Amino acid sequence: MFFSKTPEQKLKQVITWVRNLKINLPINADEIKSISKLDLSFKGITKLPAEIGCLENLTEINLSYNSLKVLPKEIKQITNLQVLNLGYNQFTSIPDVVFGFPSLEFLNMEANMIKEVPAPIGNLTKLQYLNLFANQITQLPSEFYSLVKLKHLNMALNQLSKLPDDFAKLKNIVE
């Protein structure tokens, strides 16, 4: 019979994982549970533990400059996430779990190997900053134009040959 881990066991596992990465974070469960920002850039991470989802108070995660290809589905438990930096990893697509963050305002996925922007991008209705610089994107789905709060967009160094007429719907873009 399988026993699921208690929240305390999950937090202890996250603490152990963070210690192994030599990150200076609180070492007791109550303190780590309350952190709102987590910078794991330049740590050589190839896989996030599923227990990362127990850090429910996170609003910002920086996972740039690692070797990530996927995100665990449990990360969706971080429902107040506003800033997600996945730049300079090895993603070939935007992870589906990203489209489930209702509060996401900032998404950086520059310099990955993303070939397409999937339709669920339209779910990110609060998104204000999107960086897809230096990927392999050839076109944008019509749902992309639901991102009406978008202010900053970087699509340079992709394979886009033209922008559709619907691009004019993104009236708040300033950069």
CSV table of C-alpha atoms in Angstrom, one decimal:
chain,number,residue,atom,x,y,z
A,1,MET,CA,0.0,0.0,0.0
A,2,PHE,CA,1.3,3.5,-0.9
A,3,PHE,CA,1.3,6.2,1.7
A,4,SER,CA,1.3,9.8,0.5
A,5,LYS,CA,3.7,12.2,2.1
A,6,THR,CA,2.5,14.6,4.7
A,7,PRO,CA,2.9,18.3,4.1
A,8,GLU,CA,5.7,18.3,6.7
A,9,GLN,CA,7.5,15.5,4.9
A,10,LYS,CA,7.3,17.3,1.6
A,11,LEU,CA,8.7,20.5,3.2
A,12,LYS,CA,11.6,18.5,4.7
A,13,GLN,CA,12.3,17.0,1.3
A,14,VAL,CA,12.4,20.5,-0.3
A,15,ILE,CA,14.7,21.7,2.4
A,16,THR,CA,17.1,18.8,1.8
A,17,TRP,CA,17.0,19.5,-2.0
A,18,VAL,CA,17.6,23.2,-1.5
A,19,ARG,CA,20.6,22.4,0.9
A,20,ASN,CA,22.1,20.1,-1.7
A,21,LEU,CA,22.0,23.0,-4.2
A,22,LYS,CA,23.9,25.1,-1.6
A,23,ILE,CA,21.1,27.8,-1.5
A,24,ASN,CA,20.9,29.9,1.6
A,25,LEU,CA,17.3,29.6,2.6
A,26,PRO,CA,15.5,29.1,5.9
A,27,ILE,CA,16.0,25.6,7.3
A,28,ASN,CA,12.9,25.1,9.3
A,29,ALA,CA,9.6,24.1,7.7
A,30,ASP,CA,7.6,27.1,8.8
A,31,GLU,CA,10.1,29.6,7.5
A,32,ILE,CA,10.6,27.9,4.1
A,33,LYS,CA,6.9,27.5,3.7
A,34,SER,CA,6.4,31.2,3.9
A,35,ILE,CA,9.0,32.4,1.4
A,36,SER,CA,7.6,34.4,-1.5
A,37,LYS,CA,10.7,34.6,-3.8
A,38,LEU,CA,13.0,31.7,-4.9
A,39,ASP,CA,16.0,32.2,-7.1
A,40,LEU,CA,17.4,28.9,-8.4
A,41,SER,CA,19.2,30.3,-11.4
A,42,PHE,CA,22.6,28.9,-12.4
A,43,LYS,CA,22.3,25.8,-10.2
A,44,GLY,CA,22.6,23.1,-12.9
A,45,ILE,CA,19.1,21.8,-12.2
A,46,THR,CA,17.9,19.1,-14.5
A,47,LYS,CA,14.7,18.3,-12.6
A,48,LEU,CA,12.5,19.9,-10.0
A,49,PRO,CA,11.2,17.8,-7.2
A,50,ALA,CA,7.4,17.4,-7.2
A,51,GLU,CA,7.5,18.7,-3.6
A,52,ILE,CA,8.2,22.2,-5.0
A,53,GLY,CA,4.4,22.5,-5.1
A,54,CYS,CA,4.3,22.7,-1.3
A,55,LEU,CA,5.8,26.2,-1.4
A,56,GLU,CA,2.4,27.7,-1.9
A,57,ASN,CA,3.3,31.2,-0.9
A,58,LEU,CA,5.8,31.7,-3.8
A,59,THR,CA,5.0,34.7,-6.0
A,60,GLU,CA,8.3,34.6,-7.9
A,61,ILE,CA,10.5,31.7,-9.2
A,62,ASN,CA,13.7,32.2,-11.1
A,63,LEU,CA,14.8,28.9,-12.7
A,64,SER,CA,16.9,30.5,-15.5
A,65,TYR,CA,20.2,29.2,-16.7
A,66,ASN,CA,19.6,25.5,-15.8
A,67,SER,CA,19.0,22.4,-17.9
A,68,LEU,CA,15.3,22.0,-17.3
A,69,LYS,CA,13.1,20.3,-20.0
A,70,VAL,CA,9.9,19.8,-18.0
A,71,LEU,CA,8.2,21.1,-14.9
A,72,PRO,CA,6.5,18.8,-12.4
A,73,LYS,CA,2.7,19.0,-12.5
A,74,GLU,CA,2.7,19.7,-8.7
A,75,ILE,CA,4.1,23.2,-9.4
A,76,LYS,CA,0.5,24.2,-10.3
A,77,GLN,CA,-0.2,24.2,-6.5
A,78,ILE,CA,1.6,27.6,-6.4
A,79,THR,CA,-1.5,29.4,-7.3
A,80,ASN,CA,-0.3,32.9,-6.5
A,81,LEU,CA,2.7,32.8,-8.8
A,82,GLN,CA,3.2,36.1,-10.6
A,83,VAL,CA,6.8,35.9,-12.0
A,84,LEU,CA,8.2,32.8,-13.7
A,85,ASN,CA,11.6,32.9,-15.3
A,86,LEU,CA,12.5,29.8,-17.3
A,87,GLY,CA,15.0,31.5,-19.7
A,88,TYR,CA,18.1,29.7,-20.9
A,89,ASN,CA,16.9,26.1,-20.3
A,90,GLN,CA,16.1,23.3,-22.7
A,91,PHE,CA,12.3,23.5,-23.1
A,92,THR,CA,11.1,22.5,-26.6
A,93,SER,CA,7.6,23.8,-25.7
A,94,ILE,CA,6.0,25.9,-23.1
A,95,PRO,CA,5.0,23.5,-20.3
A,96,ASP,CA,1.3,23.0,-20.0
A,97,VAL,CA,1.4,23.7,-16.3
A,98,VAL,CA,2.4,27.3,-17.0
A,99,PHE,CA,-1.1,28.0,-18.5
A,100,GLY,CA,-2.7,27.2,-15.1
A,101,PHE,CA,-1.2,30.1,-13.2
A,102,PRO,CA,-4.1,32.6,-13.0
A,103,SER,CA,-2.0,35.3,-11.4
A,104,LEU,CA,1.0,35.1,-13.8
A,105,GLU,CA,2.1,38.6,-14.9
A,106,PHE,CA,5.7,37.9,-16.1
A,107,LEU,CA,6.9,34.9,-18.1
A,108,ASN,CA,10.4,34.7,-19.5
A,109,MET,CA,11.2,31.7,-21.7
A,110,GLU,CA,14.0,33.3,-23.8
A,111,ALA,CA,16.7,31.1,-25.3
A,112,ASN,CA,15.0,27.8,-25.2
A,113,MET,CA,14.1,25.6,-28.1
A,114,ILE,CA,10.4,26.4,-28.3
A,115,LYS,CA,8.9,25.8,-31.7
A,116,GLU,CA,5.3,26.9,-31.2
A,117,VAL,CA,3.1,28.9,-28.8
A,118,PRO,CA,0.1,26.8,-28.0
A,119,ALA,CA,-3.5,28.0,-27.8
A,120,PRO,CA,-3.7,27.9,-24.0
A,121,ILE,CA,-1.4,31.0,-23.9
A,122,GLY,CA,-4.8,32.8,-24.0
A,123,ASN,CA,-5.5,31.6,-20.4
A,124,LEU,CA,-2.8,34.0,-19.1
A,125,THR,CA,-5.1,37.0,-19.0
A,126,LYS,CA,-3.0,38.9,-16.4
A,127,LEU,CA,0.2,38.5,-18.4
A,128,GLN,CA,2.0,41.9,-18.8
A,129,TYR,CA,5.5,40.7,-19.8
A,130,LEU,CA,6.4,37.9,-22.2
A,131,ASN,CA,9.9,37.2,-23.4
A,132,LEU,CA,10.2,34.5,-26.1
A,133,PHE,CA,13.5,35.9,-27.5
A,134,ALA,CA,15.7,33.4,-29.4
A,135,ASN,CA,13.4,30.4,-29.8
A,136,GLN,CA,12.2,28.8,-33.0
A,137,ILE,CA,8.6,30.1,-33.2
A,138,THR,CA,7.1,30.4,-36.7
A,139,GLN,CA,3.6,31.6,-35.9
A,140,LEU,CA,1.3,32.7,-33.1
A,141,PRO,CA,-2.1,31.2,-32.4
A,142,SER,CA,-5.2,33.4,-32.5
A,143,GLU,CA,-5.5,33.0,-28.7
A,144,PHE,CA,-2.3,34.9,-28.4
A,145,TYR,CA,-4.3,38.1,-29.0
A,146,SER,CA,-6.3,37.5,-25.8
A,147,LEU,CA,-3.3,38.8,-23.9
A,148,VAL,CA,-4.8,42.3,-23.9
A,149,LYS,CA,-2.8,43.3,-20.7
A,150,LEU,CA,0.5,42.6,-22.4
A,151,LYS,CA,2.8,45.6,-22.2
A,152,HIS,CA,6.3,44.1,-23.0
A,153,LEU,CA,6.8,41.5,-25.7
A,154,ASN,CA,10.1,40.2,-27.0
A,155,MET,CA,9.8,37.8,-30.0
A,156,ALA,CA,13.2,38.7,-31.6
A,157,LEU,CA,15.3,36.0,-33.1
A,158,ASN,CA,12.5,33.6,-33.9
A,159,GLN,CA,11.2,32.4,-37.2
A,160,LEU,CA,8.3,34.8,-37.6
A,161,SER,CA,8.0,36.2,-41.0
A,162,LYS,CA,5.0,38.4,-40.4
A,163,LEU,CA,2.5,39.4,-37.7
A,164,PRO,CA,-1.2,38.8,-38.3
A,165,ASP,CA,-3.7,41.6,-38.5
A,166,ASP,CA,-4.9,40.5,-35.0
A,167,PHE,CA,-1.7,41.8,-33.6
A,168,ALA,CA,-3.4,45.3,-33.6
A,169,LYS,CA,-5.6,44.0,-30.7
A,170,LEU,CA,-2.7,44.2,-28.3
A,171,LYS,CA,-3.1,47.9,-27.7
A,172,ASN,CA,-1.2,48.0,-24.4
A,173,ILE,CA,2.2,47.0,-25.8
A,174,VAL,CA,4.8,49.7,-25.1
A,175,GLU,CA,7.9,47.6,-25.8
